[in-house]
CSV table of C-alpha atoms in Angstrom, one decimal:
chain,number,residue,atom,x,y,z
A,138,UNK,CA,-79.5,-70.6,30.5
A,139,UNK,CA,-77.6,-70.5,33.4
A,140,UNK,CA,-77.0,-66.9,35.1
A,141,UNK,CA,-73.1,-66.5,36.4
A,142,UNK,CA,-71.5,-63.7,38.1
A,143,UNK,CA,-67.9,-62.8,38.8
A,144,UNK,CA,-66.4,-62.0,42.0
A,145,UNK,CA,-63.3,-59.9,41.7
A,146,UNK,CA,-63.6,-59.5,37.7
A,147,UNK,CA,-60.9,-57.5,36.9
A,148,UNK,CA,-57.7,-60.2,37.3
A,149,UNK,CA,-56.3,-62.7,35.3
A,150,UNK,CA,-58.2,-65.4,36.4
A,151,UNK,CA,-61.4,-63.1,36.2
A,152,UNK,CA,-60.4,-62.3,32.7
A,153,UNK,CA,-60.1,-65.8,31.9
A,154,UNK,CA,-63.5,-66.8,32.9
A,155,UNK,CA,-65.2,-64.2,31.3
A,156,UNK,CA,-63.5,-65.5,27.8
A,157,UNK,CA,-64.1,-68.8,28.3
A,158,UNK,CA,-68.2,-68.3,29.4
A,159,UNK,CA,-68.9,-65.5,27.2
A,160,UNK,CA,-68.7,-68.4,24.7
A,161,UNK,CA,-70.3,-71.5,26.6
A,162,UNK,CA,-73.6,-72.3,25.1
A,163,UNK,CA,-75.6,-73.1,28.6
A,164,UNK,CA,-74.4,-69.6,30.6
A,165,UNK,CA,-75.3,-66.3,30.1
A,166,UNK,CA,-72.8,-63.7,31.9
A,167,UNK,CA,-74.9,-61.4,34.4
A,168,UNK,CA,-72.4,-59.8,36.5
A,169,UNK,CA,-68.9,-59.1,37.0
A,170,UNK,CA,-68.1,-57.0,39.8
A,171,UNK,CA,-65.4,-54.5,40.6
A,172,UNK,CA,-65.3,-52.5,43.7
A,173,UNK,CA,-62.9,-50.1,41.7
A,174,UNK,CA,-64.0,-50.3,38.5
A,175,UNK,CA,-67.4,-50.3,39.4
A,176,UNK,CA,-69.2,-48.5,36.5
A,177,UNK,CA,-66.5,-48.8,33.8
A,178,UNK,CA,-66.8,-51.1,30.9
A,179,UNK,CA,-65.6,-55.0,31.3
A,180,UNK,CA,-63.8,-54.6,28.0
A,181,UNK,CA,-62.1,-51.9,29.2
A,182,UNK,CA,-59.7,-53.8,31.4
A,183,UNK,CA,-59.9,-56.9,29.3
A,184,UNK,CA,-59.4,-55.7,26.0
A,185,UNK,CA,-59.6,-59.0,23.8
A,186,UNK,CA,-63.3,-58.9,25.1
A,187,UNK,CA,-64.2,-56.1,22.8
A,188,UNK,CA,-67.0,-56.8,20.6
A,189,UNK,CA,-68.2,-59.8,22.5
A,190,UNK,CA,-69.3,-58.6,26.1
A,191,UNK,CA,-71.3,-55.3,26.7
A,192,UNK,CA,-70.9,-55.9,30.9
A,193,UNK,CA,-69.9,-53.0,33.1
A,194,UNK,CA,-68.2,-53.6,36.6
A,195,UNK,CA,-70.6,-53.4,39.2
A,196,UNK,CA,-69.9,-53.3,43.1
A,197,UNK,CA,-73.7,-55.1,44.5
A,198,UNK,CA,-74.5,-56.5,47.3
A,199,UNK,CA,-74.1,-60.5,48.8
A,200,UNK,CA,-78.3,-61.0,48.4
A,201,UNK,CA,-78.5,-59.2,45.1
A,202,UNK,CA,-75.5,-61.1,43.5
A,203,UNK,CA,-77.4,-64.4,44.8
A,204,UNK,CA,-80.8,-63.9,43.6
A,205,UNK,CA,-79.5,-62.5,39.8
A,206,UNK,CA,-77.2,-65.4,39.7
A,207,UNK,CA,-77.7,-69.5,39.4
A,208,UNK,CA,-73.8,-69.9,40.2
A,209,UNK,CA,-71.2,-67.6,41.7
A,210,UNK,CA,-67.5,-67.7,40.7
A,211,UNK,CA,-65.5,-66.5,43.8
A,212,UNK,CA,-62.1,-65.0,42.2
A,213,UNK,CA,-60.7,-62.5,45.1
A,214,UNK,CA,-57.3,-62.8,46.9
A,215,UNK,CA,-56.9,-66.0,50.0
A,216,UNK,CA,-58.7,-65.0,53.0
A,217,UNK,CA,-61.3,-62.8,51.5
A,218,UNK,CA,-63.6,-65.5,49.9
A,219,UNK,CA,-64.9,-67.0,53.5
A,220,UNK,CA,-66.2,-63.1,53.6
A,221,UNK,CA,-68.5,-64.0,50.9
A,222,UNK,CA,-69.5,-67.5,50.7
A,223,UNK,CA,-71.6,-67.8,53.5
A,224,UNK,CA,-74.3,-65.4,52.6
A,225,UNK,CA,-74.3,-66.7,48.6
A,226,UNK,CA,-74.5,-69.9,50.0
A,227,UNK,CA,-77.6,-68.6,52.1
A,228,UNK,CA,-80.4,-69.8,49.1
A,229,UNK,CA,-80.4,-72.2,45.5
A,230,UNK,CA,-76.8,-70.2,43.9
A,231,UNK,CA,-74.2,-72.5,43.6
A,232,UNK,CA,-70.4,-71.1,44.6
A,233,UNK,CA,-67.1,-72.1,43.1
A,234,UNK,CA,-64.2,-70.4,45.1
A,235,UNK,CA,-61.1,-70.1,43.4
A,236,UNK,CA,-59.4,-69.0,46.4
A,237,UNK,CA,-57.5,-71.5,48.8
A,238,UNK,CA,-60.3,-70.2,51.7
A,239,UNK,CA,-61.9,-73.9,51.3
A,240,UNK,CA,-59.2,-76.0,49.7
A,241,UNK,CA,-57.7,-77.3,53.1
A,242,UNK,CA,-58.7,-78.1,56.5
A,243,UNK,CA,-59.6,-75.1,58.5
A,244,UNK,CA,-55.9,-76.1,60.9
A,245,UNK,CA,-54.0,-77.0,58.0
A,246,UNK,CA,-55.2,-73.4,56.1
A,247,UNK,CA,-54.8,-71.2,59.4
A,248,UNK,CA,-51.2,-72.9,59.7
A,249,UNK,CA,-50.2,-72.4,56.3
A,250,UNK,CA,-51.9,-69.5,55.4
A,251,UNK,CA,-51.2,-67.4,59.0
A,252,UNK,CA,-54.6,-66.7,59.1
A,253,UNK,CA,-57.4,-67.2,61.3
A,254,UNK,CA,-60.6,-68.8,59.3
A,255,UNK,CA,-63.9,-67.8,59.9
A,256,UNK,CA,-66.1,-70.4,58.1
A,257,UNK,CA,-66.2,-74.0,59.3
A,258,UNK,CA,-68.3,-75.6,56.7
A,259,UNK,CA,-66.5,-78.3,54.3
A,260,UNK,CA,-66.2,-78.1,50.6
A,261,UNK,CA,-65.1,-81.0,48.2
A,262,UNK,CA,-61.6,-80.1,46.2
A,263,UNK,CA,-62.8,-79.5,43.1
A,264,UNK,CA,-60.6,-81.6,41.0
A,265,UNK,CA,-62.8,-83.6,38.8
A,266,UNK,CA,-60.9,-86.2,37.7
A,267,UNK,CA,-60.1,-87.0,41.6
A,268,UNK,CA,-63.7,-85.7,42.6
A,269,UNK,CA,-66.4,-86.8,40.8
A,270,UNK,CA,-68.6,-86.2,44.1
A,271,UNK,CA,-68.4,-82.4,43.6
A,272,UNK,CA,-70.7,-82.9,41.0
A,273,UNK,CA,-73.3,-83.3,43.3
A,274,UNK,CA,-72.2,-80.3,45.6
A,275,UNK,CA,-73.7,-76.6,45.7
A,276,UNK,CA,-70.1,-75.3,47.0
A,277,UNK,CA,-66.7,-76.5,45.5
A,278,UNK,CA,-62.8,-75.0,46.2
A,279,UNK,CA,-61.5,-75.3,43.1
A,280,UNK,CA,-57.7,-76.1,43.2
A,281,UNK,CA,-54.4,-74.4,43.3
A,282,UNK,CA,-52.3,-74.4,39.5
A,283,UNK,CA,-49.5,-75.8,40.7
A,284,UNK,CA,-51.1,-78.7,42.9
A,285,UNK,CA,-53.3,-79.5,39.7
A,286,UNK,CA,-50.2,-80.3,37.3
A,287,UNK,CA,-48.9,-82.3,39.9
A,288,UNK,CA,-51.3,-84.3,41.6
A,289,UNK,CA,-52.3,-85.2,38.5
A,290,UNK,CA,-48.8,-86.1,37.1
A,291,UNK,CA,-48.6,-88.5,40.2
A,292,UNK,CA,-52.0,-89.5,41.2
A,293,UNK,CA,-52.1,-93.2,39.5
A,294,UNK,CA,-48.8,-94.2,41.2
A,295,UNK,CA,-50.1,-92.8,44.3
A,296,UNK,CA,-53.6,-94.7,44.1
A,297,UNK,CA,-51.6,-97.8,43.1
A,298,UNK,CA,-49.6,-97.5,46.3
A,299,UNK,CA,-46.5,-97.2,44.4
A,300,UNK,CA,-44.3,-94.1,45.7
A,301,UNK,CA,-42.0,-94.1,48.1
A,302,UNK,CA,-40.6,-90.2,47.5
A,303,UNK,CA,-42.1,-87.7,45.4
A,304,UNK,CA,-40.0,-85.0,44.4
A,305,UNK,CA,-41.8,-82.2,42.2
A,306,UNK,CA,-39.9,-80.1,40.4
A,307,UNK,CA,-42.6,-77.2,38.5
A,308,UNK,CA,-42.1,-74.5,36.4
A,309,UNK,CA,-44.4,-71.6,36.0
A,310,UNK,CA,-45.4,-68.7,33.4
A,311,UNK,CA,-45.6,-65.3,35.0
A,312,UNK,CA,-49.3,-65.3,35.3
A,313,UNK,CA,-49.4,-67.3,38.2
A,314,UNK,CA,-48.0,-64.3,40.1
A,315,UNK,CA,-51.4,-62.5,39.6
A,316,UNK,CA,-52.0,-59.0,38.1
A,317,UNK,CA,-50.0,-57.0,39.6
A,318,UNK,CA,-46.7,-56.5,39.5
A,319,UNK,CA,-43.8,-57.6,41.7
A,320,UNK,CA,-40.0,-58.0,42.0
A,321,UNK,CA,-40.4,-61.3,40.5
A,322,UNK,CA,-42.9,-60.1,37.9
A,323,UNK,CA,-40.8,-57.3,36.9
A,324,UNK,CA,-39.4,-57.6,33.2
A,325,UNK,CA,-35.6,-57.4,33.8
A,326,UNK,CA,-35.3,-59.7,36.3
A,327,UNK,CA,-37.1,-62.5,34.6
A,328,UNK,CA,-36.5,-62.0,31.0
A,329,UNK,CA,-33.3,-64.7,30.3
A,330,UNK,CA,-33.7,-66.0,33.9
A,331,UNK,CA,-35.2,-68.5,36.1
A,332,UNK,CA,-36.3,-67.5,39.8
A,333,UNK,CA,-36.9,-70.6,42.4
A,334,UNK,CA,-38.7,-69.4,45.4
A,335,UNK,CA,-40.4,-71.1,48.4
A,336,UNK,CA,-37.7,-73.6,48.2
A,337,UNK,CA,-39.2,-76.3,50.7
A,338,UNK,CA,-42.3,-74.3,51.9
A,339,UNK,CA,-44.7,-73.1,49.6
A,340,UNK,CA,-48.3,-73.5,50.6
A,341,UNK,CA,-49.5,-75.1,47.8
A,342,UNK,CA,-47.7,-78.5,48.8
A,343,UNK,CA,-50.2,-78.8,51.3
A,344,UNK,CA,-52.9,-79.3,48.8
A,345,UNK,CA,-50.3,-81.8,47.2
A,346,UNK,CA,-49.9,-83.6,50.4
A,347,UNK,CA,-53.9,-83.8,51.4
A,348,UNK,CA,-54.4,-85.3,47.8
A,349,UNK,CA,-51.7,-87.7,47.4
A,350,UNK,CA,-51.9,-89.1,51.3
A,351,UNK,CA,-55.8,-89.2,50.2
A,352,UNK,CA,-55.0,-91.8,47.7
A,353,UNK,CA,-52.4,-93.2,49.4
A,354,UNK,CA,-52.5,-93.0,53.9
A,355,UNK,CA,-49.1,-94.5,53.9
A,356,UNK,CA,-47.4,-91.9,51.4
A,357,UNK,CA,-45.1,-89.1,53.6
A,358,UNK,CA,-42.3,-88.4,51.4
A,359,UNK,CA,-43.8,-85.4,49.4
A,360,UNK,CA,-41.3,-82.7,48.1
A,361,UNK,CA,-41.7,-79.0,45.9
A,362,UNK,CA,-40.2,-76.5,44.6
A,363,UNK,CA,-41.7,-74.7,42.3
A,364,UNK,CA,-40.2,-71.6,39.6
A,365,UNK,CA,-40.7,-68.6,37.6
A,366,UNK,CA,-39.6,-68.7,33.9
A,367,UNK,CA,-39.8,-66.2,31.0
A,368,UNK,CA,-43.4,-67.2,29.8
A,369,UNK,CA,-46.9,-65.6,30.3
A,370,UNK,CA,-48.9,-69.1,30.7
A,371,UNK,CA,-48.2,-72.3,31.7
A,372,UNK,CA,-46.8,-74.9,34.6
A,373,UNK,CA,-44.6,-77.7,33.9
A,374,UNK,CA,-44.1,-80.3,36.6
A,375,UNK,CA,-41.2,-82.4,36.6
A,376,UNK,CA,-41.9,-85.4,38.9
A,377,UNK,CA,-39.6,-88.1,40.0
A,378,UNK,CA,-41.1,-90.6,41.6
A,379,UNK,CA,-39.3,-93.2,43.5
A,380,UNK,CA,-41.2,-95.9,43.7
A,381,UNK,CA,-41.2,-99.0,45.8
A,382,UNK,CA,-40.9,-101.4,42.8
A,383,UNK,CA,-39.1,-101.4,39.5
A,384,UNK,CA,-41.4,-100.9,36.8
A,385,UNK,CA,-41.0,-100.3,32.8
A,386,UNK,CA,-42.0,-97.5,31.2
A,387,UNK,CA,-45.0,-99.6,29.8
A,388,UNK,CA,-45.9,-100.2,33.3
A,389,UNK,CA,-46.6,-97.0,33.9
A,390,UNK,CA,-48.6,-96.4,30.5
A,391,UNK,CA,-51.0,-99.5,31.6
A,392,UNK,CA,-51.8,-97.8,35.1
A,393,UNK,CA,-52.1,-94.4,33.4
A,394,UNK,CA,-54.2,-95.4,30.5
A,395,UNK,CA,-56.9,-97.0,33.4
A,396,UNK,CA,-57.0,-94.5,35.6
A,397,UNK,CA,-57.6,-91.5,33.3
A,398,UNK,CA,-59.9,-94.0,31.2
A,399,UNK,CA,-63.1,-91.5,30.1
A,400,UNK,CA,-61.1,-88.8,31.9
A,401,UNK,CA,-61.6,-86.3,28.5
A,402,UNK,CA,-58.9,-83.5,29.1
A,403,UNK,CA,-56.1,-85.8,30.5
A,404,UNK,CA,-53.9,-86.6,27.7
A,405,UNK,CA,-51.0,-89.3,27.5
A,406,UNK,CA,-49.5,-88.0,24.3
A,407,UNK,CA,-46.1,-90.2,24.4
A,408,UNK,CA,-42.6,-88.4,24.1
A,409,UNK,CA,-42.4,-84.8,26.6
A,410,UNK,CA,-45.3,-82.7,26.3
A,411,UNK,CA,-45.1,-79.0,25.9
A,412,UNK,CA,-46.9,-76.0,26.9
A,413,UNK,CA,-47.8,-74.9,23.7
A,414,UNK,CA,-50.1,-77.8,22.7
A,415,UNK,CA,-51.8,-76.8,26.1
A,416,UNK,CA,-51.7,-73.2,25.9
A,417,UNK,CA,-55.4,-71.5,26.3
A,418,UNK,CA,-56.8,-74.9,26.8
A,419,UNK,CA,-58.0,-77.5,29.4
A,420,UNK,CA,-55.9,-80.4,28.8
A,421,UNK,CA,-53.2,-81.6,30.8
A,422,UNK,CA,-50.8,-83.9,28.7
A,423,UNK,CA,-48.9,-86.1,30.7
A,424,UNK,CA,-46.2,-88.0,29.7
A,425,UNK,CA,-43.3,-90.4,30.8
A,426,UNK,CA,-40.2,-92.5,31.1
A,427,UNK,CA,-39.0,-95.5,33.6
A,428,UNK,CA,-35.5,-95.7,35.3
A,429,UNK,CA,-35.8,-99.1,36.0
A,430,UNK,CA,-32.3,-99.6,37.2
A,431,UNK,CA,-33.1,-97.0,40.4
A,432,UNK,CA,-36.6,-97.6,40.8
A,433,UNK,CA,-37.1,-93.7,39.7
A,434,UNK,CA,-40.1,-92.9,37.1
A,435,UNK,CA,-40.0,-89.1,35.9
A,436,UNK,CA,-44.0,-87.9,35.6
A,437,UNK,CA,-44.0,-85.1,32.9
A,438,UNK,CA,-47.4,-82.5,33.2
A,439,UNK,CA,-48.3,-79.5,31.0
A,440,UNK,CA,-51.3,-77.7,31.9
A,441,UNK,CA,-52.2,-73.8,31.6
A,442,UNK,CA,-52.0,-72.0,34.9
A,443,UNK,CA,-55.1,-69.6,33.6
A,444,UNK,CA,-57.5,-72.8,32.4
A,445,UNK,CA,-57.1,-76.1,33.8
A,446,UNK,CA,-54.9,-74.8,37.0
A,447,UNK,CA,-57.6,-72.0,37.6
A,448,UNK,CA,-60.6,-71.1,35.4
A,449,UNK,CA,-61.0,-73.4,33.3
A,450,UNK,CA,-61.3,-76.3,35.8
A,451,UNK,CA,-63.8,-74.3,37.6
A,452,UNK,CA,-66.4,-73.9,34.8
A,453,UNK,CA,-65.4,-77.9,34.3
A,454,UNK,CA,-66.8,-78.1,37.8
A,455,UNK,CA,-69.7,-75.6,37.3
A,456,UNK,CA,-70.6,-78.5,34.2
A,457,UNK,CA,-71.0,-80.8,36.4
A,458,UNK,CA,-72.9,-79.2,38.8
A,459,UNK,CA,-75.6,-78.4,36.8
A,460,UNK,CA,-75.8,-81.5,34.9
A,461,UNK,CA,-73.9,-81.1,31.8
A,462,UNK,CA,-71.1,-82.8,30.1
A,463,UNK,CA,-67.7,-81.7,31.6
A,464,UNK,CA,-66.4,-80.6,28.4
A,465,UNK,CA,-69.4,-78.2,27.6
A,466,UNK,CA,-67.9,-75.0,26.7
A,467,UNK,CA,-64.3,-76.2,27.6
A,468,UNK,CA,-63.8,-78.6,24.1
A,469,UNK,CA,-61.1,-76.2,22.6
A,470,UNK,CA,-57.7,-77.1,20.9
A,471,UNK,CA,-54.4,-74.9,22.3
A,472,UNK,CA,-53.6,-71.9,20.5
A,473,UNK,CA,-50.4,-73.4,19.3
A,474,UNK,CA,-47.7,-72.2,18.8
């Protein structure tokens, strides 16, 4: 069995890994730590864990956390995780961050993030169905939930040199705001409402950027807004995406068939997908229509911020770390509706 801890249990996406691993048949849960709630039951906090974990929070040290556990899942706020990593890195434990300490390069982070880094050692982005390699790695930086729904809604254009503008357009569930509560958060001013925000500037286009030009050196033209709508879980990414020849919507279902070919939790379902048949899951359904006549094709992406944009996509990464399938743990249908 393979021993995980939890840094910074207590949040949303701590609460989400601790669901989805309290049920995976290689892992048994040793730690989840707290410095607040150290002492108090898990279940406590994350109340639809009653009955199937008996942890408490603790608060233990960088060596002791490394030598109880075989992998480390790093789920504190930005700019706190390159506190830990280097000394759980410091042995045989194997780190997933889900911070956006390692996701960039260290000028790129300090730039976007106003930040000075403190941690010059490279990580590979952790998403699989760009990054096989990190199956091989001890360390991964698991991706942003917004960058995940749409790289992946625009990688196979991208690859195929395609794009000329990307323009993404995503839509997110209230989760993706974190635990506690804000302005945006707060009931009456999202309930019946829509709120953009970080019009042309929020930092996760940088991860958008560094994995599109990746597949594409000659792509510059990458645009995001993203928003906050009346639903607890869930992005959807609207992406037009101009490209540099006309193609048919069959077009794009040949180059998106072959490039996610044996890739098990991107779907192509045909017709718009929804975030209901994603909801709790690791899928991200992808679908698609050609505007031949302006040499526009809209990229449609559904994932769940709390699995495949954050959790869930890190224990698909731990999987592959330690040799198992990818879907070990993760093969779940949506709880629909």
């Amino acid at each position: 069995m393979i021993k995980a801890g939890i840094i910074g249990a207590s949040g949303y996406t701590g609460g989400e890994l601790l669901r989805l691993l309290v049920s995976h048949p290689d892992v048994r849960l040793e730690l989840a730590t707290s410095r607040n709630l150290a002492g108090k039951p898990v279940a406590s906090t994350h109340r639809h864990l009653e009955g199937f974990l008996d942890l408490k929070y603790e608060n233990p040290g960088l060596e002791e956390i490394r030598e109880r556990c075989d992998v480390v899942f790093v789920a504190v706020p930005h700019g706190t995780a390159m506190n830990y990593v280097p000394e759980l890195l410091d042995g045989s434990t194997k780190v997933i961050d889900l911070s956006a300490d390692y996701r960039l390069d260290i000028p790129v982070f300090e730039k976007i993030y106003g930040m000075k880094h403190s941690d010059p050692r490279k990580s590979v982005y952790g998403l699989v169905e760009l990054h096989p390699e990190a199956a091989k790695e001890e360390f991964v930086a698991n991706p942003g939930c917004f960058p995940t729904g749409a790289t992946l809604a625009a990688a196979p254009l991208a690859a195929a040199g395609l794009i000329d503008i990307a323009v993404f357009d995503s839509k997110t569930g209230i989760s993706g705001a974190g635990i506690s509560p804000t302005e945006t958060s707060h009931y009456p001013n999202l309930a019946e409402n829509i709120i953009p925000y970080k019009l042309t500037a929020h930092r996760h286009r940088a991860e958008i950027v560094q994995e599109l030009t990746r597949l594409d050196g000659k792509l510059r033209n990458i645009n995001f807004t993203p928003h906050v709508i009346p639903s607890i879980r869930g992005i959807f990414t609207t992406a037009h995406l101009f490209t540099k020849e006309s193609l048919s919507t069959e077009d794009v279902r040949e180059i998106y068939e072959e490039f996610y070919r044996n890739k098990p939790f991107i779907r192509l379902p045909g017709g718009v997908p929804s975030l209901t048949a994603v909801r709790g899951s690791n899928f991200c359904d992808i679908g698609f229509e050609a505007d031949k006549e302006n040499n526009r094709v809209v990229i449609l992406s559904a994932i769940d911020n709390l699995v495949k944009g954050a959790s869930g996509q890190a224990i698909q990464n731990m999987n592959l770390m330690f040799g198992l399938a990818e879907t070990r743990g993760l093969w779940l249908p949506a709880a629909a509706p």
